[in-house]
Short mmCIF file of C-alpha atoms in Angstrom, two decimals:
data_model
loop_
_atom_site.label_atom_id
_atom_site.label_comp_id
_atom_site.label_asym_id
_atom_site.label_seq_id
_atom_site.Cartn_x
_atom_site.Cartn_y
_atom_site.Cartn_z
CA MET A 1028 78.62 81.38 92.33
CA ASN A 1029 82.02 81.89 94.09
CA LEU A 1030 83.44 85.34 94.20
CA PRO A 1031 86.35 85.84 91.88
CA ILE A 1032 88.60 86.14 95.40
CA LEU A 1033 92.09 85.32 95.88
CA ILE A 1034 92.13 84.91 99.98
CA SER A 1035 95.79 84.67 101.46
CA ILE A 1036 96.61 83.37 104.95
CA PRO A 1037 99.60 83.75 106.88
CA HIS A 1038 99.31 84.10 109.72
CA ALA A 1039 97.20 81.34 110.78
CA GLY A 1040 98.63 79.11 111.70
CA LEU A 1041 99.64 77.05 114.94
CA GLN A 1042 101.76 74.37 114.08
CA VAL A 1043 105.72 74.57 114.39
CA PRO A 1044 107.36 70.64 112.23
CA GLU A 1045 108.16 68.08 114.32
CA LEU A 1046 112.13 68.37 113.82
CA LEU A 1047 111.64 71.44 115.44
CA GLN A 1048 109.53 71.32 118.62
CA SER A 1049 112.13 70.09 120.88
CA ASN A 1050 114.30 73.65 119.96
CA CYS A 1051 111.59 75.67 120.13
CA LEU A 1052 110.95 77.20 124.11
CA LEU A 1053 107.35 79.03 123.25
CA SER A 1054 104.06 77.32 124.78
CA ARG A 1055 101.27 77.27 123.21
CA GLU A 1056 100.23 79.88 124.30
CA GLN A 1057 103.40 82.92 123.30
CA ILE A 1058 102.71 80.82 119.01
CA ILE A 1059 99.34 82.67 119.28
CA GLU A 1060 100.33 85.67 120.95
CA ASP A 1061 102.98 85.83 117.57
CA GLY A 1062 100.17 85.66 115.06
CA ASP A 1063 96.94 86.96 113.87
CA GLU A 1064 94.96 84.77 117.02
CA PHE A 1065 91.07 84.35 115.36
CA ALA A 1066 92.77 84.92 111.54
CA PHE A 1067 91.40 81.58 111.63
CA ASP A 1068 88.06 81.58 112.87
CA ILE A 1069 86.76 84.44 110.50
CA TYR A 1070 89.00 83.41 107.16
CA THR A 1071 88.72 79.66 106.98
CA PRO A 1072 85.35 79.93 106.79
CA LEU A 1073 86.09 81.96 102.76
CA LYS A 1074 87.64 78.77 101.27
CA ASP A 1075 84.37 77.55 99.71
CA LYS A 1076 82.70 80.91 98.85
CA VAL A 1077 86.37 82.32 96.64
CA ALA A 1078 87.51 81.34 93.35
CA ALA A 1079 91.47 80.54 95.33
CA PHE A 1080 92.34 80.09 99.06
CA VAL A 1081 96.16 80.07 100.22
CA THR A 1082 97.17 79.62 104.39
CA THR A 1083 99.43 77.57 105.74
CA ASP A 1084 99.53 75.14 109.02
CA ILE A 1085 102.68 76.99 109.85
CA ALA A 1086 103.28 79.20 113.12
CA ARG A 1087 104.55 82.31 112.08
CA ALA A 1088 106.57 82.34 115.08
CA VAL A 1089 108.89 80.15 113.05
CA LEU A 1090 108.34 80.78 109.64
CA ASP A 1091 106.74 84.29 108.53
CA MET A 1092 105.18 83.87 104.69
CA ASN A 1093 104.78 87.68 105.10
CA ARG A 1094 108.47 88.67 104.87
CA GLN A 1095 110.92 88.46 102.15
CA GLU A 1096 113.24 85.08 101.99
CA ASN A 1097 116.40 87.92 102.89
CA ASP A 1098 115.00 89.95 105.89
CA LEU A 1099 117.41 88.51 108.40
CA ARG A 1100 116.21 90.73 111.66
CA LYS A 1101 115.19 88.46 114.86
CA ASP A 1102 111.36 89.35 113.91
CA GLY A 1103 111.95 88.48 110.21
CA VAL A 1104 111.07 85.41 108.08
CA VAL A 1105 113.15 83.12 110.10
CA LYS A 1106 112.23 84.21 113.79
CA THR A 1107 114.99 84.17 116.57
CA HIS A 1108 112.33 86.65 118.40
CA THR A 1109 109.02 86.78 118.27
CA CYS A 1110 107.32 90.16 117.99
CA TRP A 1111 106.92 90.81 121.41
CA ASP A 1112 110.86 90.24 121.43
CA ILE A 1113 110.81 86.44 123.57
CA PRO A 1114 113.14 84.43 121.98
CA ILE A 1115 111.95 81.11 120.10
CA TRP A 1116 114.76 78.85 120.24
CA ARG A 1117 117.23 76.99 122.71
CA SER A 1118 120.12 76.65 120.05
CA PRO A 1119 120.19 79.05 116.92
CA LEU A 1120 118.58 77.00 113.66
CA ASP A 1121 121.67 77.18 111.30
CA GLU A 1122 121.85 78.45 107.73
CA LYS A 1123 120.68 74.98 106.64
CA MET A 1124 117.57 74.84 108.53
CA ARG A 1125 117.03 78.46 107.28
CA LEU A 1126 117.16 77.60 103.78
CA HIS A 1127 114.98 74.06 104.65
CA LEU A 1128 112.27 75.94 106.13
CA LEU A 1129 111.85 78.64 102.70
CA GLU A 1130 112.19 75.40 100.30
CA ARG A 1131 109.72 73.64 102.49
CA TYR A 1132 107.32 76.22 103.52
CA HIS A 1133 107.94 80.00 102.24
CA ARG A 1134 108.79 79.16 98.75
CA PRO A 1135 105.39 76.57 97.57
CA TYR A 1136 103.74 79.92 99.31
CA HIS A 1137 104.48 82.58 96.80
CA ARG A 1138 104.42 80.51 94.28
CA GLN A 1139 100.57 79.45 94.39
CA LEU A 1140 99.83 83.01 94.75
CA THR A 1141 101.51 83.79 91.99
CA GLU A 1142 100.76 80.85 89.96
CA LEU A 1143 96.49 80.79 90.99
CA PRO A 1144 96.09 83.80 89.17
CA ARG A 1145 96.55 82.73 85.66
CA SER A 1146 94.65 79.86 85.76
CA SER A 1147 91.67 81.18 87.14
CA ASP A 1148 89.07 85.30 86.59
CA LEU A 1149 90.52 86.54 89.36
CA ILE A 1150 90.16 90.10 89.72
CA LEU A 1151 91.00 90.97 93.63
CA ALA A 1152 93.49 89.30 95.72
CA VAL A 1153 93.55 90.40 99.69
CA ASP A 1154 95.87 89.32 102.59
CA CYS A 1155 94.08 88.57 105.63
CA HIS A 1156 95.42 89.11 109.15
CA THR A 1157 94.11 90.39 112.56
CA MET A 1158 95.80 93.15 114.82
CA SER A 1159 95.62 94.47 118.70
CA ALA A 1160 92.47 96.62 119.40
CA TYR A 1161 95.40 98.86 120.61
CA GLY A 1162 98.77 99.65 119.66
CA PRO A 1163 101.28 97.23 121.42
CA PRO A 1164 104.74 98.93 122.37
CA VAL A 1165 106.44 96.81 119.93
CA GLY A 1166 104.02 98.57 117.17
CA PRO A 1167 103.60 102.39 114.68
CA ASP A 1168 100.58 103.66 116.70
CA PRO A 1169 101.80 102.17 120.55
CA GLY A 1170 98.71 102.40 122.82
CA VAL A 1171 96.17 104.03 120.36
CA GLU A 1172 92.65 102.83 119.60
CA ARG A 1173 93.04 101.04 115.72
CA PRO A 1174 90.12 101.46 113.51
CA GLN A 1175 87.61 98.43 113.16
CA VAL A 1176 89.00 97.66 109.46
CA CYS A 1177 92.33 98.47 107.31
CA LEU A 1178 92.68 98.07 104.16
CA GLY A 1179 96.42 99.20 103.12
CA ASN A 1180 97.30 98.99 99.16
CA ALA A 1181 100.74 100.03 100.16
CA GLY A 1182 100.22 104.07 99.65
CA GLY A 1183 98.55 103.16 96.15
CA GLN A 1184 100.96 101.04 93.97
CA THR A 1185 98.05 97.33 94.70
CA CYS A 1186 94.96 98.89 94.28
CA PRO A 1187 93.15 101.22 92.48
CA VAL A 1188 92.45 104.18 94.56
CA GLU A 1189 89.61 104.37 93.20
CA TRP A 1190 88.40 100.38 94.16
CA MET A 1191 89.91 101.57 97.56
CA GLU A 1192 87.35 103.73 98.14
CA ILE A 1193 84.48 101.07 97.21
CA LEU A 1194 86.58 99.03 99.32
CA LYS A 1195 86.14 101.11 101.98
CA SER A 1196 82.54 102.23 101.91
CA SER A 1197 81.45 98.44 101.49
CA PHE A 1198 83.20 97.59 104.67
CA GLN A 1199 81.39 101.36 106.17
CA LEU A 1200 78.17 99.24 105.53
CA TYR A 1201 78.57 96.67 107.26
CA PHE A 1202 80.98 97.29 110.00
CA SER A 1203 79.78 99.97 112.95
CA GLY A 1204 83.30 101.63 113.75
CA ASP A 1205 86.26 103.58 111.64
CA VAL A 1206 87.44 101.65 108.89
CA SER A 1207 90.72 103.01 107.52
CA ILE A 1208 93.31 103.03 103.94
CA ASN A 1209 97.02 102.66 105.27
CA GLN A 1210 96.29 103.11 108.86
CA PRO A 1211 98.24 102.29 110.52
CA PHE A 1212 98.96 99.73 108.16
CA SER A 1213 99.62 100.86 104.73
CA GLY A 1214 101.06 96.34 103.69
CA GLY A 1215 103.10 93.80 103.82
CA TYR A 1216 106.08 91.28 101.59
CA ILE A 1217 103.08 89.74 101.05
CA THR A 1218 100.91 92.15 99.04
CA ARG A 1219 103.54 94.53 97.84
CA TYR A 1220 105.23 91.49 96.30
CA HIS A 1221 103.24 89.76 94.16
CA GLY A 1222 100.46 94.10 94.04
CA ASP A 1223 102.04 93.94 90.61
CA GLU A 1224 101.34 90.36 89.15
CA MET A 1225 97.59 91.34 89.87
CA PRO A 1226 95.34 94.48 92.28
CA TRP A 1227 97.14 93.24 95.93
CA VAL A 1228 95.12 94.36 99.19
CA GLN A 1229 96.08 93.77 102.54
CA LEU A 1230 92.84 93.40 105.39
CA GLU A 1231 93.57 94.04 108.65
CA LEU A 1232 90.71 93.35 111.37
CA SER A 1233 90.75 94.71 115.20
CA ARG A 1234 90.81 91.54 117.38
CA GLY A 1235 88.52 93.77 119.61
CA ASP A 1236 85.70 92.78 121.28
CA PHE A 1237 82.35 94.02 119.34
CA ALA A 1238 81.78 91.28 117.31
CA LEU A 1239 82.23 87.17 117.74
CA PRO A 1240 84.30 85.86 115.12
CA THR A 1241 81.67 84.03 113.05
CA GLU A 1242 79.51 87.74 112.91
CA LYS A 1243 83.27 89.21 112.22
CA HIS A 1244 83.32 86.59 108.92
CA SER A 1245 80.46 87.13 108.80
CA MET A 1246 80.55 90.83 108.19
CA VAL A 1247 83.51 90.63 106.01
CA TYR A 1248 82.26 87.54 103.23
CA ALA A 1249 79.45 90.17 102.83
CA ALA A 1250 81.34 93.69 102.82
CA LEU A 1251 84.01 91.16 100.11
CA LYS A 1252 80.85 89.40 97.86
CA GLU A 1253 78.90 93.75 98.10
CA ALA A 1254 82.78 94.96 96.77
CA ILE A 1255 83.48 92.59 93.77
CA SER A 1256 79.23 94.14 92.89
CA LYS A 1257 80.91 97.26 92.59
CA ILE A 1258 84.15 96.99 90.92
CA SER A 1259 83.16 94.63 88.73
CA ASN A 1260 79.97 96.69 86.82
CA ARG A 1261 82.11 99.29 86.14
#
């Protein structure tokens, strides 16, 4: 039986839309570095194990599903620079193209996140990410070793505190390293925006080499299964 969970994976995609490929300056390696490396391998196998699943093939460097539409920063929703401050486009994208990307990819992604819980008996939604093992210069924690798992609920706004403690203890059963809540990340736009619709948690998994991606997948699935069992029986 599938877990009553909605899984969102916004940063696993590597594709640049065909109409933008000739204008893109980034190599495949730079596109990978701007996204959530290993997220596809860790989280995509959950598709057949959960009740609802949403992802995108579009690279984060092109369009960030975890940003609000009016985020015009250079690392905003339609980006001009990567998170490493590398220019993305030969020629700046105009407003018409920005609106096209939002309408074609961003809005449908968020419509799914809103509509799926209405048609399913979902208990929890999880926005799935990976993070560098040490805070990069552009992060909130430069040079600091990060936990193996970070669970975020926007400081208590998007998921009950009791559920967060259950999730933390469940992940601690399968991960030998630290499991934190809201440090260094408390949740992005997806978690905060859709957290008014149902309980949402942002899951950040370290890209440290403590386990292979396939092993991390098994550990994540086991932890989520454990947590849902405990939450359902409360």
